mmCIF file of C-alpha atoms and ligand atoms in Angstrom:
data_model
loop_
_atom_site.group_PDB
_atom_site.id
_atom_site.type_symbol
_atom_site.label_atom_id
_atom_site.label_comp_id
_atom_site.label_asym_id
_atom_site.label_seq_id
_atom_site.Cartn_x
_atom_site.Cartn_y
_atom_site.Cartn_z
ATOM 1 C CA UNK A 1 24.907 -5.658 -2.947
ATOM 2 C CA UNK A 2 25.605 -4.239 0.536
ATOM 3 C CA UNK A 3 22.387 -5.747 1.853
ATOM 4 C CA UNK A 4 23.602 -9.303 1.349
ATOM 5 C CA UNK A 5 27.100 -9.196 2.819
ATOM 6 C CA UNK A 6 26.454 -10.605 6.310
ATOM 7 C CA UNK A 7 26.220 -14.346 6.831
ATOM 8 C CA UNK A 8 23.241 -15.239 8.997
ATOM 9 C CA UNK A 9 23.426 -18.481 10.888
ATOM 10 C CA UNK A 10 20.167 -20.190 9.940
ATOM 11 C CA UNK A 11 18.396 -22.755 12.054
ATOM 12 C CA UNK A 12 15.262 -23.968 10.290
ATOM 13 C CA UNK A 13 12.175 -25.124 12.103
ATOM 14 C CA UNK A 14 11.565 -28.859 12.014
ATOM 15 C CA UNK A 15 7.788 -28.399 12.101
ATOM 16 C CA UNK A 16 6.093 -25.521 10.267
ATOM 17 C CA UNK A 17 3.033 -24.078 12.053
ATOM 18 C CA UNK A 18 1.494 -22.709 8.868
ATOM 19 C CA UNK A 19 -1.270 -25.329 8.673
ATOM 20 C CA UNK A 20 -2.572 -24.128 12.068
ATOM 21 C CA UNK A 21 -3.365 -20.647 10.700
ATOM 22 C CA UNK A 22 -6.798 -19.794 9.318
ATOM 23 C CA UNK A 23 -5.782 -17.563 6.405
ATOM 24 C CA UNK A 24 -9.423 -16.759 5.662
ATOM 25 C CA UNK A 25 -9.772 -15.069 9.043
ATOM 26 C CA UNK A 26 -6.537 -13.258 9.856
ATOM 27 C CA UNK A 27 -6.672 -11.097 12.953
ATOM 28 C CA UNK A 28 -4.002 -8.385 13.120
ATOM 29 C CA UNK A 29 -0.970 -9.410 15.186
ATOM 30 C CA UNK A 30 -2.107 -12.791 16.488
ATOM 31 C CA UNK A 31 -0.352 -15.293 14.170
ATOM 32 C CA UNK A 32 3.415 -15.430 13.801
ATOM 33 C CA UNK A 33 5.438 -16.936 10.972
ATOM 34 C CA UNK A 34 7.850 -19.827 11.479
ATOM 35 C CA UNK A 35 11.127 -17.928 11.866
ATOM 36 C CA UNK A 36 12.583 -14.785 13.411
ATOM 37 C CA UNK A 37 15.816 -12.897 13.068
ATOM 38 C CA UNK A 38 17.789 -12.288 16.253
ATOM 39 C CA UNK A 39 20.911 -10.114 16.359
ATOM 40 C CA UNK A 40 22.819 -9.185 19.479
ATOM 41 C CA UNK A 41 24.894 -6.052 19.972
ATOM 42 C CA UNK A 42 27.809 -6.061 22.378
ATOM 43 C CA UNK A 43 31.325 -4.647 22.517
ATOM 44 C CA UNK A 44 30.246 -1.958 20.053
ATOM 45 C CA UNK A 45 29.086 -4.267 17.254
ATOM 46 C CA UNK A 46 26.288 -6.466 15.972
ATOM 47 C CA UNK A 47 28.267 -9.642 16.446
ATOM 48 C CA UNK A 48 25.701 -12.420 16.512
ATOM 49 C CA UNK A 49 23.228 -12.659 13.619
ATOM 50 C CA UNK A 50 20.861 -15.602 13.510
ATOM 51 C CA UNK A 51 17.601 -16.726 11.994
ATOM 52 C CA UNK A 52 15.904 -19.224 14.280
ATOM 53 C CA UNK A 53 12.443 -20.737 14.779
ATOM 54 C CA UNK A 54 9.980 -18.179 16.215
ATOM 55 C CA UNK A 55 9.819 -18.724 19.958
ATOM 56 C CA UNK A 56 10.201 -17.308 23.441
ATOM 57 C CA UNK A 57 13.308 -15.499 24.626
ATOM 58 C CA UNK A 58 14.948 -16.083 27.952
ATOM 59 C CA UNK A 59 15.648 -12.717 29.596
ATOM 60 C CA UNK A 60 16.781 -11.475 32.963
ATOM 61 C CA UNK A 61 14.056 -9.796 35.068
ATOM 62 C CA UNK A 62 16.517 -6.915 35.472
ATOM 63 C CA UNK A 63 16.794 -6.261 31.717
ATOM 64 C CA UNK A 64 17.026 -2.474 31.303
ATOM 65 C CA UNK A 65 14.374 -2.060 28.590
ATOM 66 C CA UNK A 66 11.625 -3.498 30.789
ATOM 67 C CA UNK A 67 12.269 -0.810 33.378
ATOM 68 C CA UNK A 68 13.094 2.355 31.462
ATOM 69 C CA UNK A 69 11.594 1.784 28.039
ATOM 70 C CA UNK A 70 14.720 1.971 25.887
ATOM 71 C CA UNK A 71 12.934 0.191 23.079
ATOM 72 C CA UNK A 72 12.035 1.080 19.487
ATOM 73 C CA UNK A 73 10.234 -0.635 16.627
ATOM 74 C CA UNK A 74 9.096 -0.373 13.029
ATOM 75 C CA UNK A 75 6.084 -1.606 11.105
ATOM 76 C CA UNK A 76 6.508 -2.651 7.473
ATOM 77 C CA UNK A 77 4.706 -4.883 5.021
ATOM 78 C CA UNK A 78 5.423 -7.452 2.307
ATOM 79 C CA UNK A 79 3.060 -8.524 -0.467
ATOM 80 C CA UNK A 80 3.067 -11.078 -3.275
ATOM 81 C CA UNK A 81 2.722 -10.265 -6.949
ATOM 82 C CA UNK A 82 0.824 -12.473 -9.392
ATOM 83 C CA UNK A 83 4.008 -14.509 -10.039
ATOM 84 C CA UNK A 84 4.236 -15.314 -6.322
ATOM 85 C CA UNK A 85 7.306 -13.094 -5.837
ATOM 86 C CA UNK A 86 7.567 -11.302 -2.490
ATOM 87 C CA UNK A 87 7.709 -7.495 -2.646
ATOM 88 C CA UNK A 88 8.713 -5.238 0.236
ATOM 89 C CA UNK A 89 7.213 -1.759 0.330
ATOM 90 C CA UNK A 90 9.722 1.073 0.905
ATOM 91 C CA UNK A 91 11.935 -0.949 3.285
ATOM 92 C CA UNK A 92 14.797 1.561 3.152
ATOM 93 C CA UNK A 93 12.502 4.282 4.500
ATOM 94 C CA UNK A 94 11.672 2.132 7.513
ATOM 95 C CA UNK A 95 15.321 1.226 8.027
ATOM 96 C CA UNK A 96 16.331 4.912 7.982
ATOM 97 C CA UNK A 97 13.525 5.897 10.342
ATOM 98 C CA UNK A 98 14.478 3.043 12.655
ATOM 99 C CA UNK A 99 17.976 4.440 12.919
ATOM 100 C CA UNK A 100 16.624 7.943 13.609
ATOM 101 C CA UNK A 101 14.537 6.476 16.423
ATOM 102 C CA UNK A 102 17.658 4.661 17.654
ATOM 103 C CA UNK A 103 19.608 7.918 17.749
ATOM 104 C CA UNK A 104 16.850 9.698 19.697
ATOM 105 C CA UNK A 105 16.691 6.839 22.201
ATOM 106 C CA UNK A 106 20.464 6.655 22.574
ATOM 107 C CA UNK A 107 20.736 3.240 20.933
ATOM 108 C CA UNK A 108 23.147 1.929 18.268
ATOM 109 C CA UNK A 109 22.230 2.043 14.589
ATOM 110 C CA UNK A 110 21.434 -1.204 12.819
ATOM 111 C CA UNK A 111 23.444 -1.531 9.579
ATOM 112 C CA UNK A 112 21.704 -2.060 6.263
ATOM 113 C CA UNK A 113 23.107 -5.561 5.853
ATOM 114 C CA UNK A 114 21.560 -6.638 9.169
ATOM 115 C CA UNK A 115 18.197 -4.856 8.793
ATOM 116 C CA UNK A 116 17.503 -5.173 5.061
ATOM 117 C CA UNK A 117 19.838 -8.090 4.286
ATOM 118 C CA UNK A 118 18.575 -10.074 7.278
ATOM 119 C CA UNK A 119 14.953 -9.307 6.486
ATOM 120 C CA UNK A 120 15.396 -10.584 2.933
ATOM 121 C CA UNK A 121 16.888 -13.838 4.253
ATOM 122 C CA UNK A 122 14.007 -14.186 6.693
ATOM 123 C CA UNK A 123 11.383 -13.583 4.008
ATOM 124 C CA UNK A 124 13.020 -16.066 1.627
ATOM 125 C CA UNK A 125 12.594 -18.672 4.342
ATOM 126 C CA UNK A 126 9.013 -17.718 5.268
ATOM 127 C CA UNK A 127 7.671 -16.645 1.863
ATOM 128 C CA UNK A 128 4.784 -19.126 2.178
ATOM 129 C CA UNK A 129 3.459 -16.952 5.021
ATOM 130 C CA UNK A 130 2.848 -13.912 2.790
ATOM 131 C CA UNK A 131 -0.937 -13.986 2.307
ATOM 132 C CA UNK A 132 -2.620 -12.918 -0.900
ATOM 133 C CA UNK A 133 -6.257 -12.406 0.076
ATOM 134 C CA UNK A 134 -8.104 -9.085 -0.197
ATOM 135 C CA UNK A 135 -6.619 -6.586 2.304
ATOM 136 C CA UNK A 136 -4.002 -9.100 3.458
ATOM 137 C CA UNK A 137 -0.231 -8.755 3.737
ATOM 138 C CA UNK A 138 2.710 -9.920 5.803
ATOM 139 C CA UNK A 139 3.259 -7.422 8.600
ATOM 140 C CA UNK A 140 6.914 -7.116 9.586
ATOM 141 C CA UNK A 141 7.938 -6.052 13.059
ATOM 142 C CA UNK A 142 11.624 -5.095 13.467
ATOM 143 C CA UNK A 143 12.448 -3.920 16.990
ATOM 144 C CA UNK A 144 15.353 -3.248 19.302
ATOM 145 C CA UNK A 145 15.573 -3.211 23.058
ATOM 146 C CA UNK A 146 18.167 -2.558 25.734
ATOM 147 C CA UNK A 147 19.516 -5.847 27.055
ATOM 148 C CA UNK A 148 21.830 -4.949 29.943
ATOM 149 C CA UNK A 149 21.064 -6.725 33.190
ATOM 150 C CA UNK A 150 21.290 -3.480 35.122
ATOM 151 C CA UNK A 151 18.747 -1.169 36.710
ATOM 152 C CA UNK A 152 20.776 2.012 36.978
ATOM 153 C CA UNK A 153 19.427 4.606 34.545
ATOM 154 C CA UNK A 154 21.872 4.809 31.653
ATOM 155 C CA UNK A 155 22.005 3.770 27.986
ATOM 156 C CA UNK A 156 22.491 0.034 27.760
ATOM 157 C CA UNK A 157 25.738 -1.428 26.399
ATOM 158 C CA UNK A 158 23.967 -4.435 24.880
ATOM 159 C CA UNK A 159 20.879 -4.690 22.658
ATOM 160 C CA UNK A 160 18.730 -7.222 20.911
ATOM 161 C CA UNK A 161 17.516 -6.503 17.381
ATOM 162 C CA UNK A 162 14.720 -8.858 16.354
ATOM 163 C CA UNK A 163 12.446 -9.195 13.346
ATOM 164 C CA UNK A 164 9.378 -11.402 13.311
ATOM 165 C CA UNK A 165 6.510 -11.382 10.866
ATOM 166 C CA UNK A 166 2.747 -11.940 10.977
ATOM 167 C CA UNK A 167 0.257 -12.604 8.195
ATOM 168 C CA UNK A 168 -2.443 -9.977 8.716
ATOM 169 C CA UNK A 169 -5.764 -8.737 7.451
ATOM 170 C CA UNK A 170 -7.214 -5.261 7.907
ATOM 171 C CA UNK A 171 -6.321 -3.412 11.125
ATOM 172 C CA UNK A 172 -9.718 -1.681 11.170
ATOM 173 C CA UNK A 173 -12.578 -3.612 9.649
ATOM 174 C CA UNK A 174 -14.884 -0.592 9.296
ATOM 175 C CA UNK A 175 -14.682 3.234 9.123
ATOM 176 C CA UNK A 176 -13.247 4.650 12.323
ATOM 177 C CA UNK A 177 -15.047 6.881 14.815
ATOM 178 C CA UNK A 178 -12.547 9.319 16.315
ATOM 179 C CA UNK A 179 -12.695 11.926 19.074
ATOM 180 C CA UNK A 180 -10.492 15.008 19.288
ATOM 181 C CA UNK A 181 -8.508 14.696 22.528
ATOM 182 C CA UNK A 182 -8.216 17.954 24.434
ATOM 183 C CA UNK A 183 -7.105 16.800 27.861
ATOM 184 C CA UNK A 184 -4.335 14.209 27.466
ATOM 185 C CA UNK A 185 -1.401 14.417 25.037
ATOM 186 C CA UNK A 186 0.579 11.925 23.011
ATOM 187 C CA UNK A 187 3.779 13.935 22.623
ATOM 188 C CA UNK A 188 5.272 17.356 23.221
ATOM 189 C CA UNK A 189 7.694 19.380 21.133
ATOM 190 C CA UNK A 190 11.237 18.292 21.873
ATOM 191 C CA UNK A 191 10.014 14.952 23.232
ATOM 192 C CA UNK A 192 10.062 11.560 21.548
ATOM 193 C CA UNK A 193 6.877 11.813 19.474
ATOM 194 C CA UNK A 194 8.771 11.490 16.187
ATOM 195 C CA UNK A 195 10.578 8.366 17.378
ATOM 196 C CA UNK A 196 8.844 5.024 17.114
ATOM 197 C CA UNK A 197 9.496 4.101 20.724
ATOM 198 C CA UNK A 198 7.369 1.835 22.870
ATOM 199 C CA UNK A 199 6.499 4.489 25.461
ATOM 200 C CA UNK A 200 4.589 6.585 22.924
ATOM 201 C CA UNK A 201 2.140 3.740 22.537
ATOM 202 C CA UNK A 202 1.999 2.735 26.216
ATOM 203 C CA UNK A 203 1.130 6.306 27.173
ATOM 204 C CA UNK A 204 -1.690 6.459 24.655
ATOM 205 C CA UNK A 205 -3.619 3.498 26.020
ATOM 206 C CA UNK A 206 -5.442 5.169 28.886
ATOM 207 C CA UNK A 207 -6.875 8.164 26.942
ATOM 208 C CA UNK A 208 -7.763 5.784 24.071
ATOM 209 C CA UNK A 209 -9.561 3.511 26.527
ATOM 210 C CA UNK A 210 -11.582 6.440 27.876
ATOM 211 C CA UNK A 211 -12.627 7.283 24.317
ATOM 212 C CA UNK A 212 -13.515 3.650 23.641
ATOM 213 C CA UNK A 213 -15.730 3.581 26.737
ATOM 214 C CA UNK A 214 -17.621 6.477 25.155
ATOM 215 C CA UNK A 215 -18.038 4.573 21.878
ATOM 216 C CA UNK A 216 -15.095 5.886 19.829
ATOM 217 C CA UNK A 217 -12.431 3.749 18.155
ATOM 218 C CA UNK A 218 -9.538 6.169 18.333
ATOM 219 C CA UNK A 219 -8.390 9.668 19.205
ATOM 220 C CA UNK A 220 -7.152 12.605 17.229
ATOM 221 C CA UNK A 221 -4.258 13.912 19.310
ATOM 222 C CA UNK A 222 -3.710 17.643 19.604
ATOM 223 C CA UNK A 223 -0.636 19.688 20.507
ATOM 224 C CA UNK A 224 0.645 19.672 24.071
ATOM 225 C CA UNK A 225 0.573 23.449 24.630
ATOM 226 C CA UNK A 226 -2.894 24.564 23.547
ATOM 227 C CA UNK A 227 -4.780 21.533 22.191
ATOM 228 C CA UNK A 228 -5.306 23.737 19.182
ATOM 229 C CA UNK A 229 -3.457 21.896 16.443
ATOM 230 C CA UNK A 230 -4.095 18.420 15.110
ATOM 231 C CA UNK A 231 -1.159 16.018 15.504
ATOM 232 C CA UNK A 232 -1.825 12.323 14.830
ATOM 233 C CA UNK A 233 -4.577 9.798 15.228
ATOM 234 C CA UNK A 234 -3.906 6.776 17.424
ATOM 235 C CA UNK A 235 -1.529 4.526 15.548
ATOM 236 C CA UNK A 236 -1.660 6.615 12.355
ATOM 237 C CA UNK A 237 -0.908 9.968 10.752
ATOM 238 C CA UNK A 238 -4.021 11.964 10.010
ATOM 239 C CA UNK A 239 -5.110 13.521 6.706
ATOM 240 C CA UNK A 240 -8.087 15.602 5.560
ATOM 241 C CA UNK A 241 -9.636 16.388 2.190
ATOM 242 C CA UNK A 242 -10.927 19.948 2.498
ATOM 243 C CA UNK A 243 -12.153 21.900 -0.521
ATOM 244 C CA UNK A 244 -10.418 19.464 -2.888
ATOM 245 C CA UNK A 245 -7.050 19.827 -1.113
ATOM 246 C CA UNK A 246 -5.175 17.205 0.841
ATOM 247 C CA UNK A 247 -4.368 18.837 4.170
ATOM 248 C CA UNK A 248 -2.144 17.157 6.773
ATOM 249 C CA UNK A 249 -0.091 18.260 9.776
ATOM 250 C CA UNK A 250 3.560 18.815 8.841
ATOM 251 C CA UNK A 251 5.893 16.388 10.582
ATOM 252 C CA UNK A 252 7.690 17.769 13.623
ATOM 253 C CA UNK A 253 9.450 16.557 16.743
ATOM 254 C CA UNK A 254 6.054 15.418 18.047
ATOM 255 C CA UNK A 255 4.701 13.798 14.868
ATOM 256 C CA UNK A 256 5.929 10.589 13.247
ATOM 257 C CA UNK A 257 7.265 10.857 9.693
ATOM 258 C CA UNK A 258 4.967 8.133 8.390
ATOM 259 C CA UNK A 259 5.948 6.120 5.313
ATOM 260 C CA UNK A 260 2.307 5.655 4.285
ATOM 261 C CA UNK A 261 1.722 9.374 4.894
ATOM 262 C CA UNK A 262 4.510 10.406 2.553
ATOM 263 C CA UNK A 263 3.482 7.808 -0.039
ATOM 264 C CA UNK A 264 -0.048 9.248 -0.078
ATOM 265 C CA UNK A 265 1.336 12.767 -0.451
ATOM 266 C CA UNK A 266 3.493 11.650 -3.393
ATOM 267 C CA UNK A 267 0.509 9.979 -5.092
ATOM 268 C CA UNK A 268 -1.698 13.050 -4.516
ATOM 269 C CA UNK A 269 0.969 15.290 -6.062
ATOM 270 C CA UNK A 270 1.305 12.879 -8.987
ATOM 271 C CA UNK A 271 -2.474 13.197 -9.460
ATOM 272 C CA UNK A 272 -2.068 17.008 -9.333
ATOM 273 C CA UNK A 273 -4.146 17.306 -6.173
ATOM 274 C CA UNK A 274 -3.032 20.325 -4.115
ATOM 275 C CA UNK A 275 -1.308 19.220 -0.907
ATOM 276 C CA UNK A 276 -0.819 21.330 2.206
ATOM 277 C CA UNK A 277 1.597 20.101 4.878
ATOM 278 C CA UNK A 278 1.384 22.632 7.662
ATOM 279 C CA UNK A 279 -0.055 23.259 11.090
ATOM 280 C CA UNK A 280 -3.720 22.265 10.956
ATOM 281 C CA UNK A 281 -6.097 23.674 13.550
ATOM 282 C CA UNK A 282 -8.898 21.654 15.091
ATOM 283 C CA UNK A 283 -11.077 24.659 14.454
ATOM 284 C CA UNK A 284 -10.597 24.623 10.667
ATOM 285 C CA UNK A 285 -11.366 20.902 10.509
ATOM 286 C CA UNK A 286 -14.528 21.245 12.583
ATOM 287 C CA UNK A 287 -15.622 24.375 10.681
ATOM 288 C CA UNK A 288 -15.094 22.533 7.390
ATOM 289 C CA UNK A 289 -17.140 19.605 8.748
ATOM 290 C CA UNK A 290 -19.973 21.965 9.800
ATOM 291 C CA UNK A 291 -19.969 23.660 6.411
ATOM 292 C CA UNK A 292 -19.874 20.406 4.433
ATOM 293 C CA UNK A 293 -16.393 21.168 3.061
ATOM 294 C CA UNK A 294 -14.691 18.270 4.829
ATOM 295 C CA UNK A 295 -14.902 15.720 2.042
ATOM 296 C CA UNK A 296 -13.000 13.012 3.912
ATOM 297 C CA UNK A 297 -10.729 12.440 6.872
ATOM 298 C CA UNK A 298 -8.587 9.383 7.375
ATOM 299 C CA UNK A 299 -5.684 7.818 9.184
ATOM 300 C CA UNK A 300 -2.592 6.634 7.295
ATOM 301 C CA UNK A 301 -0.151 4.073 8.609
ATOM 302 C CA UNK A 302 1.524 0.787 7.791
ATOM 303 C CA UNK A 303 -0.813 -1.315 9.887
ATOM 304 C CA UNK A 304 -3.919 0.765 9.234
ATOM 305 C CA UNK A 305 -3.026 1.525 5.562
ATOM 306 C CA UNK A 306 -5.712 4.137 4.713
ATOM 307 C CA UNK A 307 -8.447 4.092 7.352
ATOM 308 C CA UNK A 308 -11.311 6.498 6.662
ATOM 309 C CA UNK A 309 -13.123 8.139 9.571
ATOM 310 C CA UNK A 310 -16.887 7.947 9.754
ATOM 311 C CA UNK A 311 -17.256 10.525 12.564
ATOM 312 C CA UNK A 312 -15.122 13.129 14.284
ATOM 313 C CA UNK A 313 -16.250 14.154 17.755
ATOM 314 C CA UNK A 314 -15.285 17.467 19.296
ATOM 315 C CA UNK A 315 -16.538 19.116 22.497
ATOM 316 C CA UNK A 316 -19.347 16.613 22.850
ATOM 317 C CA UNK A 317 -20.641 16.910 19.261
ATOM 318 C CA UNK A 318 -20.313 14.114 16.685
ATOM 319 C CA UNK A 319 -19.697 15.307 13.135
ATOM 320 C CA UNK A 320 -20.618 12.699 10.574
ATOM 321 C CA UNK A 321 -18.447 12.550 7.465
ATOM 322 C CA UNK A 322 -19.850 12.029 3.973
ATOM 323 C CA UNK A 323 -20.290 8.452 2.773
ATOM 324 C CA UNK A 324 -17.317 7.376 0.682
ATOM 325 C CA UNK A 325 -17.766 6.574 -2.990
ATOM 326 C CA UNK A 326 -15.329 4.806 -5.359
ATOM 327 C CA UNK A 327 -14.213 8.330 -6.432
ATOM 328 C CA UNK A 328 -13.387 9.496 -2.890
ATOM 329 C CA UNK A 329 -9.690 10.224 -2.438
ATOM 330 C CA UNK A 330 -9.077 7.726 0.433
ATOM 331 C CA UNK A 331 -10.699 4.932 -1.586
ATOM 332 C CA UNK A 332 -8.751 5.748 -4.747
ATOM 333 C CA UNK A 333 -5.401 6.187 -3.043
ATOM 334 C CA UNK A 334 -5.798 2.995 -1.018
ATOM 335 C CA UNK A 335 -6.544 1.023 -4.164
ATOM 336 C CA UNK A 336 -3.663 2.651 -6.042
ATOM 337 C CA UNK A 337 -1.171 1.866 -3.264
ATOM 338 C CA UNK A 338 -2.445 -1.665 -2.999
ATOM 339 C CA UNK A 339 -2.071 -2.246 -6.740
ATOM 340 C CA UNK A 340 1.435 -0.798 -6.672
ATOM 341 C CA UNK A 341 2.474 -2.909 -3.671
ATOM 342 C CA UNK A 342 1.200 -6.112 -5.214
ATOM 343 C CA UNK A 343 2.723 -5.396 -8.618
ATOM 344 C CA UNK A 344 -0.675 -4.983 -10.329
ATOM 345 C CA UNK A 345 0.255 -1.516 -11.415
ATOM 346 C CA UNK A 346 3.662 -0.277 -12.556
ATOM 347 C CA UNK A 347 5.852 0.919 -9.677
ATOM 348 C CA UNK A 348 6.469 4.383 -11.116
ATOM 349 C CA UNK A 349 7.963 5.604 -7.827
ATOM 350 C CA UNK A 350 10.469 2.751 -7.402
ATOM 351 C CA UNK A 351 9.074 1.888 -3.958
ATOM 352 C CA UNK A 352 9.010 -1.905 -4.081
ATOM 353 C CA UNK A 353 11.948 -4.212 -3.464
ATOM 354 C CA UNK A 354 11.856 -7.822 -4.629
ATOM 355 C CA UNK A 355 13.024 -10.255 -1.966
HETATM 356 C C1 LIG B 1 2.267 0.576 12.131
HETATM 357 O O1 LIG B 1 1.456 1.132 11.424
HETATM 358 O O2 LIG B 1 3.076 -0.250 11.708
HETATM 359 C C2 LIG B 1 2.311 0.886 13.533
HETATM 360 O O3 LIG B 1 3.348 1.088 14.043
HETATM 361 C C3 LIG B 1 1.080 0.804 14.272
HETATM 362 C C4 LIG B 1 1.160 -0.311 15.226
HETATM 363 C C5 LIG B 1 1.443 0.230 16.580
HETATM 364 C C6 LIG B 1 -0.011 -1.186 15.169
#
């Protein structure tokens, strides 16, 4: 298989750190598994491919990515089935999106045998780190950054591609309170909103902090021109159940083509729930909330999975969403995806890949 054709030089850790991790209390993004994959691109190819103990890198202070943000990443997850086998969820979708982000940021593509093949090697080595508790998974962070020691503004000639992994629990531990943002923007048409590049997240911190100071967990971003259309929510795509229909902003140059988003759409269609992917106005969401037709609203993302909103604030008014029940769409779809990812239910979509 193409994914297995590169030989990775493997240096195993002499001392696993796994016993230091409290698996009953996993905080998102704070514990890192024993090994990481490190590939280096120079002279037009990914020439050095290694799996080494997780640890610090030694980098020049003049490294281009730290100055101009030529850096992209992905978020993916692995789970264990009841036989203890490790299952990746839709890894080829993340690999393809990674390469689209690379193109937009003027970076080289990462071949399948490095991204998928290398990830499988890494997970074979660190399979003990894949947690199995309720809401837990192994979060996978592939990323690439410009490595030239040069501070002129130009695409780098050298790059690092790295994958490390973290056992994680829930990203949000309770329903999320969001505020519709009508002053700042996340992305503009023709910009880099659809690319998973570091700057998109750096630029979101200040408006998110202002919302947090006012008691909200996250923002709902709106379009850059008029603040009229809903775009995304924080680190997630955003979806609404209105009048029994699943309504979500269509992806565009300012909206990320989320893997969880498209999985939820596929499941909804399989359940014969009408789905509308189109421009969604803030006004229709707020009107539906006022009239009791907004049955649910939630964020969808790899880290956040399906994160229901408890409140949506707009123009100083908090709209409370209905309490969720086991029949609510976000609850059902989250459970369905979880069962599929962990092999509890048949993978009718062919989304899982055994490591
Ligand atoms: C993911 O869902 O994997 C993301 O990229 C969100 C992350 C920034 C926490």
